[in-house]
Amino acid sequence: MLKIADIETFYGPSQALFGVSLEVKAGEMVALMGRNGMGKTTTIRSIFGLTPAARGDIEFESHDLRRLPAYRIAKAGLGLVPEGRRCFANLTVRENLLVTARPGDWTLERVEGLFPRLAERHQQMASTLSGGEQQMLAIGRALMTNPRLLVLDEATEGLAPVIRKEIWQAIRVLKQEGQSILIVDKSLSELLPIADRCTILEKGRNVWDGTPDLLDDTLRDRYLGV
Ligand code: ATP
């Protein structure tokens, strides 16, 4: 459903991606991996037109995403949970969910069922939620757009262990339900058991692709170790 071929992306004069390729098929969960600064977030920003690719192809279903303005890309069926969660601080939890709602299987009830904490706090201002709860809200907001592909960038980074567990549980449910997912996350122990495929980037280039079972210690040390 998503096919990225050989994209090159720049921040001003400085090149961050030197030909990245990636594919996500319907129902798949693909993990985009690599150490800090290797180009994962830039790849995601390129998909969403936030830092447009200068070269290469980005195709999503029948859409040529490089030709769409950023606001049309979400409408094409892509849902983004950006790094550093973004919710409307001065709206309640429920209002935050309702503003992004688009028709489809994901309703307020279903999102609040996936994240009971959001149901319990539905009248609370988003600004008063804990970091982890805001992250749940960010995922809920993306689901409310009824995306055919959900993109999660570091959705569990820096959260309290209890909340991380709840978010991973929700991600596993999404995966079981057949939601297509592109995910960047550092918790390999949670990610690898459920990912269908991994793509590793190094210095803005693809260096390894394969199924998680093939990702042995040597590869982990070489490409993912600190
Ligand atoms: P992290 O896990 O730290 O987010 P990443 O793999 O997502 O790492 P990117 O954020 O995509 O990496 O960064 C790729 C390269 O682009 C890095 O060299 C980074 O310094 C550079 N870069 C990222 N954002 C900008 C920016 N706004 N302006 C200039 N260079 C940037």
PDB file of C-alpha atoms and ligand atoms in Angstrom:
ATOM      1  CA  MET A   1       0.000   0.000   0.000  1.00  0.00           C
ATOM      2  CA  LEU A   2       2.936   2.351   0.710  1.00  0.00           C
ATOM      3  CA  LYS A   3       5.909   2.232  -1.580  1.00  0.00           C
ATOM      4  CA  ILE A   4       8.857   4.560  -1.165  1.00  0.00           C
ATOM      5  CA  ALA A   5      11.581   4.321  -3.770  1.00  0.00           C
ATOM      6  CA  ASP A   6      14.964   5.936  -3.557  1.00  0.00           C
ATOM      7  CA  ILE A   7      14.010   9.182  -1.862  1.00  0.00           C
ATOM      8  CA  GLU A   8      16.486  11.945  -1.162  1.00  0.00           C
ATOM      9  CA  THR A   9      15.592  14.616   1.370  1.00  0.00           C
ATOM     10  CA  PHE A  10      17.405  17.774   2.422  1.00  0.00           C
ATOM     11  CA  TYR A  11      17.240  20.239   5.293  1.00  0.00           C
ATOM     12  CA  GLY A  12      18.352  23.342   3.463  1.00  0.00           C
ATOM     13  CA  PRO A  13      21.715  22.490   1.924  1.00  0.00           C
ATOM     14  CA  SER A  14      22.292  19.476   4.137  1.00  0.00           C
ATOM     15  CA  GLN A  15      21.228  16.110   2.792  1.00  0.00           C
ATOM     16  CA  ALA A  16      19.597  13.737   5.307  1.00  0.00           C
ATOM     17  CA  LEU A  17      18.333  10.928   3.039  1.00  0.00           C
ATOM     18  CA  PHE A  18      20.476   9.518   0.238  1.00  0.00           C
ATOM     19  CA  GLY A  19      18.055   7.129  -1.449  1.00  0.00           C
ATOM     20  CA  VAL A  20      15.757   5.443   1.057  1.00  0.00           C
ATOM     21  CA  SER A  21      13.345   2.732  -0.082  1.00  0.00           C
ATOM     22  CA  LEU A  22      10.624   1.100   1.935  1.00  0.00           C
ATOM     23  CA  GLU A  23       7.421  -0.818   1.422  1.00  0.00           C
ATOM     24  CA  VAL A  24       4.438  -1.531   3.659  1.00  0.00           C
ATOM     25  CA  LYS A  25       1.857  -4.003   2.412  1.00  0.00           C
ATOM     26  CA  ALA A  26      -1.747  -4.062   3.605  1.00  0.00           C
ATOM     27  CA  GLY A  27      -2.042  -5.560   7.096  1.00  0.00           C
ATOM     28  CA  GLU A  28       1.709  -5.474   7.698  1.00  0.00           C
ATOM     29  CA  MET A  29       3.646  -3.942  10.540  1.00  0.00           C
ATOM     30  CA  VAL A  30       6.989  -2.629   9.340  1.00  0.00           C
ATOM     31  CA  ALA A  31       9.626  -1.382  11.783  1.00  0.00           C
ATOM     32  CA  LEU A  32      11.895   1.411  10.601  1.00  0.00           C
ATOM     33  CA  MET A  33      15.084   1.143  12.642  1.00  0.00           C
ATOM     34  CA  GLY A  34      18.537   2.613  13.099  1.00  0.00           C
ATOM     35  CA  ARG A  35      20.515   4.608  15.622  1.00  0.00           C
ATOM     36  CA  ASN A  36      19.800   8.256  16.455  1.00  0.00           C
ATOM     37  CA  GLY A  37      20.102  10.654  13.563  1.00  0.00           C
ATOM     38  CA  MET A  38      20.093   7.990  10.847  1.00  0.00           C
ATOM     39  CA  GLY A  39      17.019   9.350   9.071  1.00  0.00           C
ATOM     40  CA  LYS A  40      13.950   7.609  10.503  1.00  0.00           C
ATOM     41  CA  THR A  41      12.014  10.742  11.403  1.00  0.00           C
ATOM     42  CA  THR A  42      13.093  12.405   8.158  1.00  0.00           C
ATOM     43  CA  THR A  43      11.705   9.454   6.200  1.00  0.00           C
ATOM     44  CA  ILE A  44       8.384   9.874   8.001  1.00  0.00           C
ATOM     45  CA  ARG A  45       8.429  13.643   7.462  1.00  0.00           C
ATOM     46  CA  SER A  46       9.042  13.019   3.776  1.00  0.00           C
ATOM     47  CA  ILE A  47       6.062  10.656   3.518  1.00  0.00           C
ATOM     48  CA  PHE A  48       3.798  13.291   5.042  1.00  0.00           C
ATOM     49  CA  GLY A  49       5.202  16.142   2.958  1.00  0.00           C
ATOM     50  CA  LEU A  50       6.440  17.947   6.085  1.00  0.00           C
ATOM     51  CA  THR A  51       9.996  17.909   4.760  1.00  0.00           C
ATOM     52  CA  PRO A  52       9.315  17.051   1.132  1.00  0.00           C
ATOM     53  CA  ALA A  53      11.644  14.658  -0.679  1.00  0.00           C
ATOM     54  CA  ALA A  54      13.633  16.276  -3.458  1.00  0.00           C
ATOM     55  CA  ARG A  55      13.932  13.064  -5.463  1.00  0.00           C
ATOM     56  CA  GLY A  56      12.421   9.596  -5.594  1.00  0.00           C
ATOM     57  CA  ASP A  57       8.873   8.248  -5.474  1.00  0.00           C
ATOM     58  CA  ILE A  58       6.347   7.958  -2.664  1.00  0.00           C
ATOM     59  CA  GLU A  59       3.244   6.078  -3.623  1.00  0.00           C
ATOM     60  CA  PHE A  60       0.335   5.312  -1.315  1.00  0.00           C
ATOM     61  CA  GLU A  61      -2.388   3.173  -2.855  1.00  0.00           C
ATOM     62  CA  SER A  62      -3.208   5.119  -6.005  1.00  0.00           C
ATOM     63  CA  HIS A  63      -1.776   8.417  -4.760  1.00  0.00           C
ATOM     64  CA  ASP A  64       1.509   9.985  -5.732  1.00  0.00           C
ATOM     65  CA  LEU A  65       2.229  11.583  -2.354  1.00  0.00           C
ATOM     66  CA  ARG A  66       5.020  13.795  -3.661  1.00  0.00           C
ATOM     67  CA  ARG A  67       2.422  15.649  -5.710  1.00  0.00           C
ATOM     68  CA  LEU A  68       0.018  16.175  -2.819  1.00  0.00           C
ATOM     69  CA  PRO A  69       0.215  19.084  -0.375  1.00  0.00           C
ATOM     70  CA  ALA A  70       0.720  18.007   3.266  1.00  0.00           C
ATOM     71  CA  TYR A  71      -2.925  18.616   4.251  1.00  0.00           C
ATOM     72  CA  ARG A  72      -4.149  16.268   1.507  1.00  0.00           C
ATOM     73  CA  ILE A  73      -1.832  13.435   2.552  1.00  0.00           C
ATOM     74  CA  ALA A  74      -3.752  12.729   5.765  1.00  0.00           C
ATOM     75  CA  LYS A  75      -6.954  12.725   3.733  1.00  0.00           C
ATOM     76  CA  ALA A  76      -5.449  10.105   1.439  1.00  0.00           C
ATOM     77  CA  GLY A  77      -5.617   7.699   4.414  1.00  0.00           C
ATOM     78  CA  LEU A  78      -2.383   8.115   6.366  1.00  0.00           C
ATOM     79  CA  GLY A  79      -2.475   8.756  10.103  1.00  0.00           C
ATOM     80  CA  LEU A  80       0.594  10.172  11.846  1.00  0.00           C
ATOM     81  CA  VAL A  81       1.482  10.008  15.514  1.00  0.00           C
ATOM     82  CA  PRO A  82       4.456  12.378  15.437  1.00  0.00           C
ATOM     83  CA  GLU A  83       7.442  12.280  17.729  1.00  0.00           C
ATOM     84  CA  GLY A  84       6.643  14.425  20.774  1.00  0.00           C
ATOM     85  CA  ARG A  85       2.810  13.973  20.666  1.00  0.00           C
ATOM     86  CA  ARG A  86       0.735  16.960  19.642  1.00  0.00           C
ATOM     87  CA  CYS A  87      -2.697  17.495  21.111  1.00  0.00           C
ATOM     88  CA  PHE A  88      -4.748  20.631  21.608  1.00  0.00           C
ATOM     89  CA  ALA A  89      -3.893  21.561  25.210  1.00  0.00           C
ATOM     90  CA  ASN A  90      -7.002  23.668  25.767  1.00  0.00           C
ATOM     91  CA  LEU A  91      -9.503  21.130  24.524  1.00  0.00           C
ATOM     92  CA  THR A  92     -10.814  18.232  26.566  1.00  0.00           C
ATOM     93  CA  VAL A  93      -9.760  14.681  25.811  1.00  0.00           C
ATOM     94  CA  ARG A  94     -13.016  13.977  24.019  1.00  0.00           C
ATOM     95  CA  GLU A  95     -12.902  17.225  22.029  1.00  0.00           C
ATOM     96  CA  ASN A  96      -9.377  16.343  20.911  1.00  0.00           C
ATOM     97  CA  LEU A  97     -10.677  13.040  19.572  1.00  0.00           C
ATOM     98  CA  LEU A  98     -13.722  14.547  17.894  1.00  0.00           C
ATOM     99  CA  VAL A  99     -11.843  17.249  15.976  1.00  0.00           C
ATOM    100  CA  THR A 100      -9.927  14.717  13.901  1.00  0.00           C
ATOM    101  CA  ALA A 101     -12.872  12.321  13.384  1.00  0.00           C
ATOM    102  CA  ARG A 102     -13.595  11.085   9.888  1.00  0.00           C
ATOM    103  CA  PRO A 103     -16.188   8.463   8.980  1.00  0.00           C
ATOM    104  CA  GLY A 104     -15.126   4.837   9.316  1.00  0.00           C
ATOM    105  CA  ASP A 105     -14.825   1.957  11.745  1.00  0.00           C
ATOM    106  CA  TRP A 106     -12.985   3.983  14.351  1.00  0.00           C
ATOM    107  CA  THR A 107     -15.442   5.844  16.547  1.00  0.00           C
ATOM    108  CA  LEU A 108     -15.142   7.583  19.886  1.00  0.00           C
ATOM    109  CA  GLU A 109     -16.460   4.439  21.602  1.00  0.00           C
ATOM    110  CA  ARG A 110     -13.913   2.210  19.929  1.00  0.00           C
ATOM    111  CA  VAL A 111     -10.962   4.501  20.704  1.00  0.00           C
ATOM    112  CA  GLU A 112     -12.107   4.865  24.310  1.00  0.00           C
ATOM    113  CA  GLY A 113     -12.441   1.076  24.445  1.00  0.00           C
ATOM    114  CA  LEU A 114      -8.847   0.663  23.280  1.00  0.00           C
ATOM    115  CA  PHE A 115      -7.642   3.255  25.803  1.00  0.00           C
ATOM    116  CA  PRO A 116      -9.925   3.090  28.872  1.00  0.00           C
ATOM    117  CA  ARG A 117      -7.860   5.852  30.488  1.00  0.00           C
ATOM    118  CA  LEU A 118      -9.085   8.239  27.825  1.00  0.00           C
ATOM    119  CA  ALA A 119     -12.673   7.265  28.591  1.00  0.00           C
ATOM    120  CA  GLU A 120     -12.142   7.845  32.312  1.00  0.00           C
ATOM    121  CA  ARG A 121     -10.634  11.265  31.600  1.00  0.00           C
ATOM    122  CA  HIS A 122     -12.870  12.337  28.746  1.00  0.00           C
ATOM    123  CA  GLN A 123     -13.768  15.709  30.262  1.00  0.00           C
ATOM    124  CA  GLN A 124     -10.271  16.552  31.404  1.00  0.00           C
ATOM    125  CA  MET A 125      -8.233  19.205  29.565  1.00  0.00           C
ATOM    126  CA  ALA A 126      -5.527  17.569  27.461  1.00  0.00           C
ATOM    127  CA  SER A 127      -2.929  19.825  29.129  1.00  0.00           C
ATOM    128  CA  THR A 128      -3.601  18.124  32.464  1.00  0.00           C
ATOM    129  CA  LEU A 129      -2.899  14.592  31.210  1.00  0.00           C
ATOM    130  CA  SER A 130       0.362  12.823  32.006  1.00  0.00           C
ATOM    131  CA  GLY A 131       2.867  12.440  29.188  1.00  0.00           C
ATOM    132  CA  GLY A 132       1.823   8.854  28.592  1.00  0.00           C
ATOM    133  CA  GLU A 133      -1.854   9.722  28.562  1.00  0.00           C
ATOM    134  CA  GLN A 134      -1.161  12.469  26.037  1.00  0.00           C
ATOM    135  CA  GLN A 135       0.603   9.888  23.916  1.00  0.00           C
ATOM    136  CA  MET A 136      -2.475   7.663  24.085  1.00  0.00           C
ATOM    137  CA  LEU A 137      -4.541  10.653  23.059  1.00  0.00           C
ATOM    138  CA  ALA A 138      -2.208  11.301  20.121  1.00  0.00           C
ATOM    139  CA  ILE A 139      -2.686   7.700  18.963  1.00  0.00           C
ATOM    140  CA  GLY A 140      -6.440   7.980  19.524  1.00  0.00           C
ATOM    141  CA  ARG A 141      -6.547  11.152  17.447  1.00  0.00           C
ATOM    142  CA  ALA A 142      -4.732   9.453  14.599  1.00  0.00           C
ATOM    143  CA  LEU A 143      -7.119   6.473  14.761  1.00  0.00           C
ATOM    144  CA  MET A 144     -10.135   8.791  14.674  1.00  0.00           C
ATOM    145  CA  THR A 145      -9.063   9.814  11.165  1.00  0.00           C
ATOM    146  CA  ASN A 146      -9.620   6.163  10.203  1.00  0.00           C
ATOM    147  CA  PRO A 147      -6.215   5.785   8.574  1.00  0.00           C
ATOM    148  CA  ARG A 148      -5.522   2.835   6.310  1.00  0.00           C
ATOM    149  CA  LEU A 149      -1.880   3.196   7.357  1.00  0.00           C
ATOM    150  CA  LEU A 150      -0.945   4.280  10.874  1.00  0.00           C
ATOM    151  CA  VAL A 151       2.536   5.749  11.319  1.00  0.00           C
ATOM    152  CA  LEU A 152       3.981   5.807  14.849  1.00  0.00           C
ATOM    153  CA  ASP A 153       7.204   7.738  15.507  1.00  0.00           C
ATOM    154  CA  GLU A 154       8.675   6.895  18.940  1.00  0.00           C
ATOM    155  CA  ALA A 155       5.245   6.527  20.520  1.00  0.00           C
ATOM    156  CA  THR A 156       6.556   4.902  23.701  1.00  0.00           C
ATOM    157  CA  GLU A 157       9.726   6.943  24.232  1.00  0.00           C
ATOM    158  CA  GLY A 158      10.322   8.285  27.732  1.00  0.00           C
ATOM    159  CA  LEU A 159       7.058   7.115  29.286  1.00  0.00           C
ATOM    160  CA  ALA A 160       6.340   5.548  32.666  1.00  0.00           C
ATOM    161  CA  PRO A 161       6.555   1.723  32.503  1.00  0.00           C
ATOM    162  CA  VAL A 162       2.862   1.155  33.335  1.00  0.00           C
ATOM    163  CA  ILE A 163       1.726   3.387  30.499  1.00  0.00           C
ATOM    164  CA  ARG A 164       4.259   1.965  28.071  1.00  0.00           C
ATOM    165  CA  LYS A 165       2.791  -1.462  28.762  1.00  0.00           C
ATOM    166  CA  GLU A 166      -0.701  -0.203  28.047  1.00  0.00           C
ATOM    167  CA  ILE A 167       0.383   1.442  24.802  1.00  0.00           C
ATOM    168  CA  TRP A 168       2.175  -1.706  23.613  1.00  0.00           C
ATOM    169  CA  GLN A 169      -0.923  -3.719  24.464  1.00  0.00           C
ATOM    170  CA  ALA A 170      -2.966  -1.337  22.300  1.00  0.00           C
ATOM    171  CA  ILE A 171      -0.431  -1.604  19.457  1.00  0.00           C
ATOM    172  CA  ARG A 172      -0.670  -5.424  19.640  1.00  0.00           C
ATOM    173  CA  VAL A 173      -4.453  -5.198  19.443  1.00  0.00           C
ATOM    174  CA  LEU A 174      -4.208  -2.915  16.405  1.00  0.00           C
ATOM    175  CA  LYS A 175      -1.818  -5.321  14.733  1.00  0.00           C
ATOM    176  CA  GLN A 176      -4.092  -8.315  15.437  1.00  0.00           C
ATOM    177  CA  GLU A 177      -7.007  -6.414  13.983  1.00  0.00           C
ATOM    178  CA  GLY A 178      -5.097  -6.062  10.738  1.00  0.00           C
ATOM    179  CA  GLN A 179      -4.203  -2.385  10.963  1.00  0.00           C
ATOM    180  CA  SER A 180      -1.289  -1.582   8.645  1.00  0.00           C
ATOM    181  CA  ILE A 181       1.459   0.084  10.678  1.00  0.00           C
ATOM    182  CA  LEU A 182       4.803   1.746  10.035  1.00  0.00           C
ATOM    183  CA  ILE A 183       6.603   2.148  13.350  1.00  0.00           C
ATOM    184  CA  VAL A 184       9.788   3.678  14.726  1.00  0.00           C
ATOM    185  CA  ASP A 185      10.540   2.567  18.274  1.00  0.00           C
ATOM    186  CA  LYS A 186      13.601   1.783  20.346  1.00  0.00           C
ATOM    187  CA  SER A 187      12.052  -0.953  22.516  1.00  0.00           C
ATOM    188  CA  LEU A 188      13.180  -3.927  20.480  1.00  0.00           C
ATOM    189  CA  SER A 189      11.845  -6.426  23.017  1.00  0.00           C
ATOM    190  CA  GLU A 190       8.301  -5.162  22.402  1.00  0.00           C
ATOM    191  CA  LEU A 191       8.683  -4.370  18.736  1.00  0.00           C
ATOM    192  CA  LEU A 192      10.431  -7.412  17.276  1.00  0.00           C
ATOM    193  CA  PRO A 193       7.903 -10.074  18.381  1.00  0.00           C
ATOM    194  CA  ILE A 194       5.117  -8.308  16.490  1.00  0.00           C
ATOM    195  CA  ALA A 195       6.821  -6.671  13.500  1.00  0.00           C
ATOM    196  CA  ASP A 196       6.501  -8.467  10.174  1.00  0.00           C
ATOM    197  CA  ARG A 197       9.586  -6.858   8.665  1.00  0.00           C
ATOM    198  CA  CYS A 198      12.373  -4.466   9.621  1.00  0.00           C
ATOM    199  CA  THR A 199      14.209  -1.891   7.565  1.00  0.00           C
ATOM    200  CA  ILE A 200      17.389  -0.459   9.021  1.00  0.00           C
ATOM    201  CA  LEU A 201      18.777   2.919   8.021  1.00  0.00           C
ATOM    202  CA  GLU A 202      22.304   4.162   8.483  1.00  0.00           C
ATOM    203  CA  LYS A 203      23.338   7.701   7.539  1.00  0.00           C
ATOM    204  CA  GLY A 204      20.258   8.173   5.409  1.00  0.00           C
ATOM    205  CA  ARG A 205      20.590   4.903   3.479  1.00  0.00           C
ATOM    206  CA  ASN A 206      19.037   1.447   3.685  1.00  0.00           C
ATOM    207  CA  VAL A 207      21.536  -1.005   5.092  1.00  0.00           C
ATOM    208  CA  TRP A 208      19.435  -4.024   6.007  1.00  0.00           C
ATOM    209  CA  ASP A 209      15.944  -5.421   5.371  1.00  0.00           C
ATOM    210  CA  GLY A 210      14.505  -8.615   6.712  1.00  0.00           C
ATOM    211  CA  THR A 211      12.222 -10.384   9.130  1.00  0.00           C
ATOM    212  CA  PRO A 212      12.855  -9.824  12.866  1.00  0.00           C
ATOM    213  CA  ASP A 213      14.020 -13.431  13.414  1.00  0.00           C
ATOM    214  CA  LEU A 214      17.018 -12.733  11.153  1.00  0.00           C
ATOM    215  CA  LEU A 215      18.105  -9.748  13.198  1.00  0.00           C
ATOM    216  CA  ASP A 216      20.878 -11.456  15.175  1.00  0.00           C
ATOM    217  CA  ASP A 217      23.230  -9.983  17.784  1.00  0.00           C
ATOM    218  CA  THR A 218      25.898  -9.098  15.225  1.00  0.00           C
ATOM    219  CA  LEU A 219      23.429  -7.044  13.198  1.00  0.00           C
ATOM    220  CA  ARG A 220      22.004  -5.455  16.321  1.00  0.00           C
ATOM    221  CA  ASP A 221      25.482  -4.443  17.500  1.00  0.00           C
ATOM    222  CA  ARG A 222      26.452  -3.138  14.107  1.00  0.00           C
ATOM    223  CA  TYR A 223      23.340  -1.125  13.312  1.00  0.00           C
ATOM    224  CA  LEU A 224      21.344  -0.567  16.475  1.00  0.00           C
ATOM    225  CA  GLY A 225      23.846  -0.540  19.343  1.00  0.00           C
ATOM    226  CA  VAL A 226      24.875   2.687  21.001  1.00  0.00           C
TER     227      VAL A 226
HETATM  228  P1  ATP B   1      16.244  10.131  16.161  1.00  0.00           P
HETATM  229  O1  ATP B   1      15.996   8.772  16.664  1.00  0.00           O
HETATM  230  O2  ATP B   1      17.296  10.855  16.927  1.00  0.00           O
HETATM  231  O3  ATP B   1      14.993  10.945  15.956  1.00  0.00           O
HETATM  232  P2  ATP B   1      16.332   9.717  13.310  1.00  0.00           P
HETATM  233  O4  ATP B   1      16.844   8.445  12.780  1.00  0.00           O
HETATM  234  O5  ATP B   1      14.874   9.926  13.336  1.00  0.00           O
HETATM  235  O6  ATP B   1      16.936   9.932  14.747  1.00  0.00           O
HETATM  236  P3  ATP B   1      16.455  12.141  11.793  1.00  0.00           P
HETATM  237  O7  ATP B   1      15.804  12.984  12.848  1.00  0.00           O
HETATM  238  O8  ATP B   1      15.673  11.773  10.616  1.00  0.00           O
HETATM  239  O9  ATP B   1      17.040  10.830  12.458  1.00  0.00           O
HETATM  240  O10 ATP B   1      17.789  12.880  11.344  1.00  0.00           O
HETATM  241  C1  ATP B   1      18.525  12.534  10.172  1.00  0.00           C
HETATM  242  C2  ATP B   1      19.599  13.587   9.900  1.00  0.00           C
HETATM  243  O11 ATP B   1      18.974  14.818   9.563  1.00  0.00           O
HETATM  244  C3  ATP B   1      20.484  13.879  11.080  1.00  0.00           C
HETATM  245  O12 ATP B   1      21.791  14.086  10.595  1.00  0.00           O
HETATM  246  C4  ATP B   1      19.918  15.151  11.662  1.00  0.00           C
HETATM  247  O13 ATP B   1      20.917  15.903  12.286  1.00  0.00           O
HETATM  248  C5  ATP B   1      19.408  15.851  10.436  1.00  0.00           C
HETATM  249  N1  ATP B   1      18.244  16.714  10.763  1.00  0.00           N
HETATM  250  C6  ATP B   1      17.096  16.330  11.341  1.00  0.00           C
HETATM  251  N2  ATP B   1      16.249  17.359  11.482  1.00  0.00           N
HETATM  252  C7  ATP B   1      16.878  18.437  10.977  1.00  0.00           C
HETATM  253  C8  ATP B   1      16.556  19.819  10.833  1.00  0.00           C
HETATM  254  N3  ATP B   1      15.364  20.285  11.219  1.00  0.00           N
HETATM  255  N4  ATP B   1      17.474  20.622  10.271  1.00  0.00           N
HETATM  256  C9  ATP B   1      18.669  20.158   9.859  1.00  0.00           C
HETATM  257  N5  ATP B   1      19.039  18.868   9.959  1.00  0.00           N
HETATM  258  C10 ATP B   1      18.183  18.013  10.509  1.00  0.00           C
END
